Amino acid sequence: MKIDHIGYAVKNIDKARKSMEALGYVFEKTVDDIDRNIFIAFGEIDGYRVELVAPKNLSGGGTPVDGVLGKIGPTPYHICYRCHDLDATCRELVSQGYVICDEKHSAVAFDDRSVCFLIHPFMGMIELLEE
């Protein structure tokens, strides 16, 4: 597996993006993920990619980052790894104590490639992205 990006939960996609751009990150176009009620923006600096994930409105609405933002505030919250066989990698990680917390699904931010989120009690959350 190879790291694809670090995911950041943020409250406001535009303000977070401007703050990261001031550090030198260059961003792709913001993605409107209608199914998950979030905005996503990928930025890169020196080969290091980040993903900003923001709810469309802060009044709540069942987004994947509501809990993180409500408990901690803006913060990195997952590492995404690219893998060749998502199903096999998930099985291997589950055998190592990871629990699937968001089943395999297509992701609009990745041109509908499959992703899956897992969590480990000592490692936190990871995302798998099928190459």
Coordinates of N, CA, C and O in Angstrom, one line a residue:
M1 N 0.8 -1.2 0.0 CA 0.0 0.0 0.0 C 0.9 1.2 0.0 O 2.0 1.2 0.6
K2 N 0.4 2.3 -0.6 CA 1.1 3.6 -0.7 C 0.1 4.7 -0.2 O -1.0 4.6 -0.5
I3 N 0.7 5.6 0.6 CA -0.2 6.7 1.0 C -0.6 7.6 -0.1 O 0.2 8.0 -1.0
D4 N -1.9 7.8 -0.2 CA -2.5 8.7 -1.2 C -2.6 10.2 -0.7 O -2.2 11.1 -1.3
H5 N -3.2 10.3 0.5 CA -3.4 11.6 1.1 C -3.7 11.5 2.6 O -4.0 10.4 3.1
I6 N -3.7 12.6 3.2 CA -4.1 12.8 4.6 C -5.4 13.6 4.6 O -5.5 14.7 4.0
G7 N -6.5 13.1 5.2 CA -7.8 13.7 5.2 C -7.9 14.7 6.4 O -7.7 14.3 7.5
Y8 N -8.4 15.9 6.1 CA -8.6 16.9 7.2 C -10.1 17.2 7.2 O -10.7 17.6 6.2
A9 N -10.7 17.2 8.4 CA -12.0 17.7 8.6 C -11.9 19.1 8.9 O -11.1 19.6 9.7
V10 N -12.7 19.9 8.1 CA -12.6 21.4 8.2 C -14.1 21.9 8.2 O -15.0 21.3 7.7
K11 N -14.2 23.1 8.8 CA -15.6 23.6 8.9 C -16.0 24.4 7.7 O -17.1 24.4 7.3
N12 N -15.0 25.1 7.0 CA -15.3 25.9 5.9 C -14.3 25.6 4.8 O -13.1 25.9 5.0
I13 N -14.7 25.0 3.7 CA -13.8 24.6 2.6 C -13.0 25.7 2.0 O -11.8 25.6 1.8
D14 N -13.6 26.9 1.8 CA -13.0 28.0 1.2 C -11.9 28.6 2.1 O -10.8 28.9 1.7
K15 N -12.2 28.8 3.4 CA -11.3 29.4 4.3 C -10.1 28.4 4.6 O -8.9 28.8 4.7
A16 N -10.4 27.1 4.7 CA -9.3 26.1 4.9 C -8.4 26.1 3.7 O -7.2 26.0 3.8
R17 N -9.0 26.1 2.5 CA -8.2 26.1 1.3 C -7.3 27.3 1.2 O -6.1 27.1 0.9
K18 N -7.8 28.5 1.5 CA -7.0 29.7 1.4 C -5.8 29.6 2.4 O -4.7 30.0 2.1
S19 N -6.1 29.1 3.6 CA -5.0 28.9 4.6 C -4.0 27.9 4.1 O -2.8 28.2 4.3
M20 N -4.4 26.9 3.5 CA -3.4 25.9 3.0 C -2.6 26.4 1.8 O -1.4 26.2 1.6
E21 N -3.3 27.2 1.0 CA -2.7 27.8 -0.2 C -1.6 28.8 0.3 O -0.5 29.0 -0.4
A22 N -1.8 29.5 1.4 CA -0.8 30.4 1.9 C 0.4 29.7 2.4 O 1.5 30.3 2.4
L23 N 0.3 28.4 2.6 CA 1.5 27.5 3.0 C 2.2 27.0 1.7 O 3.2 26.3 1.9
G24 N 1.5 27.2 0.6 CA 2.1 26.7 -0.7 C 1.4 25.6 -1.4 O 1.8 25.1 -2.4
Y25 N 0.3 25.1 -0.8 CA -0.4 24.0 -1.4 C -1.1 24.5 -2.7 O -1.6 25.6 -2.7
V26 N -1.2 23.7 -3.7 CA -1.9 23.9 -4.9 C -3.1 23.0 -5.0 O -2.9 21.8 -4.9
F27 N -4.3 23.6 -5.2 CA -5.5 22.8 -5.1 C -6.1 22.5 -6.4 O -6.1 23.3 -7.3
E28 N -6.8 21.4 -6.5 CA -7.6 21.0 -7.6 C -9.0 21.7 -7.4 O -9.2 22.2 -6.4
K29 N -9.9 21.5 -8.4 CA -11.2 22.0 -8.3 C -11.9 21.4 -7.1 O -11.8 20.2 -6.9
T30 N -12.7 22.1 -6.3 CA -13.5 21.6 -5.2 C -14.6 20.7 -5.8 O -15.3 21.0 -6.8
V31 N -14.8 19.5 -5.1 CA -15.8 18.5 -5.5 C -17.0 18.7 -4.6 O -16.9 18.8 -3.4
D32 N -18.2 18.7 -5.2 CA -19.4 18.7 -4.5 C -19.9 17.2 -4.4 O -20.4 16.7 -5.4
D33 N -19.8 16.6 -3.2 CA -20.2 15.2 -3.0 C -21.6 15.2 -2.5 O -21.9 15.3 -1.3
I34 N -22.6 15.2 -3.4 CA -24.0 15.3 -3.1 C -24.5 14.2 -2.2 O -25.2 14.4 -1.3
D35 N -24.0 13.0 -2.5 CA -24.5 11.8 -1.7 C -24.1 11.9 -0.2 O -24.8 11.4 0.6
R36 N -22.9 12.5 0.1 CA -22.4 12.6 1.5 C -22.6 14.0 2.1 O -22.2 14.2 3.2
N37 N -23.2 14.9 1.3 CA -23.5 16.3 1.8 C -22.2 17.0 2.2 O -22.2 17.7 3.3
I38 N -21.1 16.8 1.5 CA -19.8 17.5 1.8 C -19.2 18.1 0.6 O -19.5 17.8 -0.6
F39 N -18.2 19.0 0.8 CA -17.3 19.5 -0.2 C -16.0 18.9 0.1 O -15.6 18.7 1.2
I40 N -15.3 18.6 -1.0 CA -13.9 18.0 -0.9 C -13.0 18.8 -1.8 O -13.3 19.1 -2.9
A41 N -11.8 19.0 -1.3 CA -10.8 19.7 -2.1 C -9.4 19.0 -1.9 O -9.0 18.8 -0.7
F42 N -8.7 18.6 -2.9 CA -7.4 18.0 -2.8 C -6.3 19.0 -3.2 O -6.4 19.8 -4.2
G43 N -5.3 19.1 -2.3 CA -4.2 20.0 -2.5 C -2.9 19.2 -2.4 O -2.9 18.2 -1.8
E44 N -1.9 19.8 -3.0 CA -0.6 19.1 -3.0 C 0.6 20.1 -2.8 O 0.5 21.2 -3.4
I45 N 1.6 19.7 -2.1 CA 2.8 20.5 -2.0 C 4.0 19.4 -1.9 O 3.9 18.5 -1.1
D46 N 4.9 19.6 -2.7 CA 6.1 18.7 -2.7 C 5.8 17.2 -2.7 O 6.4 16.4 -2.0
G47 N 4.7 16.8 -3.4 CA 4.3 15.4 -3.5 C 3.5 14.9 -2.3 O 3.0 13.8 -2.3
Y48 N 3.2 15.8 -1.4 CA 2.3 15.5 -0.2 C 0.9 16.0 -0.5 O 0.7 17.2 -0.7
R49 N 0.0 15.0 -0.5 CA -1.4 15.4 -0.8 C -2.3 15.4 0.4 O -2.1 14.6 1.3
V50 N -3.2 16.4 0.5 CA -4.2 16.5 1.5 C -5.5 16.6 0.9 O -5.7 17.0 -0.2
E51 N -6.5 16.1 1.7 CA -7.9 16.2 1.3 C -8.7 17.0 2.4 O -8.7 16.6 3.5
L52 N -9.2 18.1 2.0 CA -10.1 18.9 2.9 C -11.5 18.4 2.7 O -12.0 18.3 1.6
V53 N -12.2 18.1 3.8 CA -13.5 17.6 3.8 C -14.4 18.5 4.7 O -14.1 18.6 5.9
A54 N -15.4 19.2 4.1 CA -16.2 20.1 4.9 C -17.7 19.8 4.7 O -18.1 19.5 3.6
P55 N -18.5 19.9 5.7 CA -19.9 19.7 5.6 C -20.5 20.9 4.8 O -19.9 22.0 4.8
K56 N -21.6 20.7 4.1 CA -22.1 21.8 3.3 C -22.7 22.9 4.2 O -22.8 24.0 3.8
N57 N -23.2 22.5 5.4 CA -23.6 23.5 6.4 C -23.3 22.9 7.7 O -23.3 21.7 8.0
L58 N -23.0 23.8 8.6 CA -22.6 23.4 10.0 C -23.7 23.1 10.9 O -23.4 22.7 12.1
S59 N -24.9 23.2 10.5 CA -26.0 22.9 11.4 C -26.3 21.4 11.5 O -27.2 21.0 12.2
G60 N -25.4 20.6 10.9 CA -25.5 19.2 11.0 C -26.3 18.7 9.8 O -26.9 19.4 9.1
G61 N -26.2 17.4 9.5 CA -26.9 16.9 8.4 C -26.4 15.5 8.0 O -26.6 15.1 6.9
G62 N -25.7 14.9 9.0 CA -25.3 13.5 8.7 C -24.1 13.4 7.8 O -24.1 12.5 7.0
T63 N -23.1 14.3 7.9 CA -22.0 14.2 7.1 C -20.9 13.3 7.8 O -20.9 13.1 9.0
P64 N -19.9 12.8 7.0 CA -18.9 11.9 7.6 C -18.0 12.6 8.6 O -17.3 12.0 9.4
V65 N -18.0 14.0 8.6 CA -17.1 14.7 9.5 C -17.8 15.4 10.6 O -17.2 16.1 11.4
D66 N -19.1 15.3 10.8 CA -19.8 15.9 11.9 C -19.3 15.6 13.2 O -19.1 16.4 14.1
G67 N -19.0 14.3 13.5 CA -18.5 13.9 14.8 C -17.2 14.4 15.1 O -16.9 14.9 16.2
V68 N -16.3 14.4 14.1 CA -14.9 14.9 14.3 C -15.0 16.4 14.6 O -14.4 16.9 15.6
L69 N -15.7 17.1 13.8 CA -15.8 18.6 14.0 C -16.5 19.0 15.3 O -16.1 19.9 16.0
G70 N -17.5 18.2 15.7 CA -18.2 18.5 16.9 C -17.4 18.2 18.2 O -17.5 18.9 19.2
K71 N -16.5 17.2 18.1 CA -15.8 16.8 19.3 C -14.4 17.5 19.4 O -13.9 17.8 20.4
I72 N -13.7 17.6 18.2 CA -12.4 18.1 18.2 C -12.2 19.4 17.5 O -11.4 20.2 17.9
G73 N -13.0 19.6 16.4 CA -12.8 20.8 15.6 C -12.0 20.4 14.4 O -11.7 19.2 14.1
P74 N -11.5 21.4 13.6 CA -10.8 21.1 12.4 C -9.5 20.3 12.7 O -8.7 20.7 13.6
T75 N -9.2 19.2 12.0 CA -8.1 18.3 12.4 C -7.9 17.3 11.3 O -8.8 16.9 10.6
P76 N -6.6 16.8 11.2 CA -6.5 15.6 10.4 C -7.2 14.4 11.0 O -7.2 14.3 12.2
Y77 N -7.8 13.6 10.2 CA -8.6 12.5 10.8 C -8.5 11.2 10.1 O -8.9 10.1 10.7
H78 N -7.9 11.1 9.0 CA -7.6 9.8 8.4 C -6.5 9.8 7.4 O -6.1 10.9 6.9
I79 N -5.9 8.7 7.2 CA -4.8 8.5 6.2 C -5.4 7.6 5.1 O -6.1 6.6 5.4
C80 N -5.3 8.0 3.8 CA -5.8 7.1 2.7 C -4.6 6.4 2.1 O -3.6 7.0 1.7
Y81 N -4.8 5.1 1.9 CA -3.8 4.3 1.2 C -4.4 3.7 -0.1 O -5.5 3.3 -0.1
R82 N -3.6 3.7 -1.1 CA -3.9 3.1 -2.4 C -3.6 1.6 -2.3 O -2.6 1.2 -1.7
C83 N -4.5 0.8 -2.9 CA -4.3 -0.6 -2.9 C -4.8 -1.2 -4.2 O -5.6 -0.6 -4.9
H84 N -4.2 -2.3 -4.6 CA -4.6 -3.0 -5.9 C -5.8 -3.8 -5.8 O -6.6 -3.8 -6.7
D85 N -6.1 -4.4 -4.6 CA -7.2 -5.3 -4.5 C -7.9 -4.9 -3.2 O -7.5 -5.3 -2.1
L86 N -8.9 -4.1 -3.3 CA -9.6 -3.5 -2.1 C -10.2 -4.6 -1.2 O -10.0 -4.6 0.0
D87 N -10.9 -5.6 -1.8 CA -11.5 -6.6 -1.0 C -10.5 -7.4 -0.2 O -10.6 -7.7 1.0
A88 N -9.4 -7.8 -0.9 CA -8.3 -8.6 -0.2 C -7.7 -7.8 0.9 O -7.4 -8.3 2.0
T89 N -7.4 -6.5 0.6 CA -6.8 -5.7 1.6 C -7.7 -5.5 2.8 O -7.2 -5.5 4.0
C90 N -9.0 -5.3 2.6 CA -9.9 -5.2 3.7 C -9.9 -6.5 4.5 O -9.9 -6.4 5.8
R91 N -10.0 -7.6 3.9 CA -9.9 -8.9 4.6 C -8.7 -9.0 5.5 O -8.8 -9.4 6.7
E92 N -7.6 -8.6 4.9 CA -6.3 -8.7 5.7 C -6.3 -7.8 6.9 O -5.9 -8.2 8.0
L93 N -6.8 -6.5 6.7 CA -6.8 -5.6 7.8 C -7.8 -6.0 8.9 O -7.5 -5.8 10.0
V94 N -8.9 -6.5 8.5 CA -9.9 -7.0 9.4 C -9.3 -8.1 10.3 O -9.5 -8.2 11.5
S95 N -8.5 -9.0 9.7 CA -7.8 -10.1 10.4 C -6.8 -9.5 11.4 O -6.4 -10.2 12.3
Q96 N -6.4 -8.3 11.2 CA -5.4 -7.6 12.0 C -6.1 -6.7 13.1 O -5.4 -6.0 13.8
G97 N -7.4 -6.7 13.2 CA -8.1 -6.0 14.2 C -8.8 -4.7 13.8 O -9.4 -4.1 14.6
Y98 N -8.7 -4.4 12.5 CA -9.5 -3.3 12.0 C -10.9 -3.6 11.8 O -11.3 -4.8 11.6
V99 N -11.8 -2.6 11.9 CA -13.2 -2.8 11.8 C -13.7 -1.9 10.6 O -13.3 -0.7 10.6
I100 N -14.5 -2.5 9.7 CA -15.0 -1.7 8.6 C -16.1 -0.7 9.2 O -17.0 -1.2 9.8
C101 N -15.9 0.6 9.0 CA -16.9 1.5 9.5 C -17.6 2.2 8.4 O -18.6 2.9 8.7
D102 N -17.2 2.1 7.2 CA -18.0 2.6 6.0 C -17.7 1.6 4.9 O -16.6 1.6 4.4
E103 N -18.6 0.8 4.6 CA -18.5 -0.3 3.6 C -18.0 0.3 2.2 O -18.1 1.4 1.9
K104 N -17.4 -0.6 1.4 CA -16.9 -0.3 0.1 C -18.0 0.4 -0.7 O -19.2 -0.1 -0.8
H105 N -17.6 1.5 -1.3 CA -18.6 2.3 -2.2 C -17.8 3.1 -3.2 O -16.6 3.3 -3.0
S106 N -18.4 3.5 -4.2 CA -17.8 4.4 -5.2 C -17.7 5.8 -4.7 O -18.6 6.3 -4.0
A107 N -16.6 6.5 -5.0 CA -16.4 7.9 -4.5 C -16.3 8.8 -5.6 O -15.4 8.7 -6.5
V108 N -17.2 9.8 -5.6 CA -17.2 10.8 -6.7 C -15.9 11.6 -6.7 O -15.4 12.0 -7.8
A109 N -15.2 11.8 -5.6 CA -13.9 12.5 -5.6 C -12.8 11.8 -6.3 O -11.8 12.3 -6.6
F110 N -13.0 10.5 -6.5 CA -12.0 9.6 -7.2 C -12.5 9.0 -8.5 O -12.3 7.9 -8.8
D111 N -13.4 9.8 -9.2 CA -13.9 9.3 -10.4 C -14.6 8.0 -10.3 O -14.5 7.1 -11.1
D112 N -15.3 7.8 -9.2 CA -16.1 6.6 -8.9 C -15.3 5.4 -8.6 O -15.9 4.3 -8.7
R113 N -14.0 5.5 -8.3 CA -13.3 4.3 -7.9 C -13.8 4.0 -6.5 O -14.3 4.8 -5.8
S114 N -13.5 2.7 -6.1 CA -14.0 2.2 -4.8 C -13.1 2.6 -3.7 O -11.9 2.6 -3.8
V115 N -13.8 2.9 -2.6 CA -13.1 3.2 -1.3 C -13.8 2.5 -0.2 O -14.9 2.1 -0.3
C116 N -13.1 2.3 0.9 CA -13.6 1.7 2.1 C -12.9 2.4 3.3 O -11.7 2.6 3.2
F117 N -13.7 2.6 4.4 CA -13.1 3.2 5.6 C -13.1 2.1 6.7 O -14.0 1.4 6.9
L118 N -11.9 2.1 7.4 CA -11.8 1.1 8.5 C -11.2 1.9 9.7 O -10.6 3.0 9.5
I119 N -11.4 1.3 10.9 CA -10.9 2.0 12.1 C -10.3 0.9 12.9 O -10.7 -0.3 12.9
H120 N -9.2 1.3 13.6 CA -8.5 0.4 14.5 C -8.4 1.1 15.9 O -8.2 2.3 16.0
P121 N -8.6 0.4 17.0 CA -8.6 1.0 18.3 C -7.3 1.7 18.7 O -7.3 2.6 19.5
F122 N -6.2 1.3 18.1 CA -4.9 1.9 18.4 C -4.4 2.8 17.3 O -3.4 3.5 17.5
M123 N -5.0 2.7 16.2 CA -4.4 3.4 15.0 C -5.4 4.5 14.4 O -5.0 5.3 13.7
G124 N -6.7 4.5 14.8 CA -7.6 5.4 14.3 C -8.1 5.0 12.9 O -8.1 3.8 12.6
M125 N -8.6 6.0 12.1 CA -9.3 5.7 10.9 C -8.3 5.7 9.7 O -7.4 6.6 9.6
I126 N -8.6 4.8 8.8 CA -7.9 4.8 7.5 C -8.9 4.6 6.4 O -10.0 4.2 6.6
E127 N -8.5 5.1 5.2 CA -9.3 4.9 4.0 C -8.5 4.1 3.0 O -7.3 4.3 2.9
L128 N -9.1 3.2 2.3 CA -8.5 2.4 1.3 C -9.1 2.9 0.0 O -10.3 3.0 -0.2
L129 N -8.2 3.1 -1.0 CA -8.6 3.6 -2.4 C -8.1 2.5 -3.3 O -6.9 2.3 -3.4
E130 N -9.0 1.9 -4.1 CA -8.6 0.9 -5.1 C -8.0 1.6 -6.3 O -8.6 2.5 -6.9
E131 N -6.8 1.1 -6.7 CA -6.2 1.7 -7.9 C -6.8 1.1 -9.1 O -7.3 0.1 -9.2

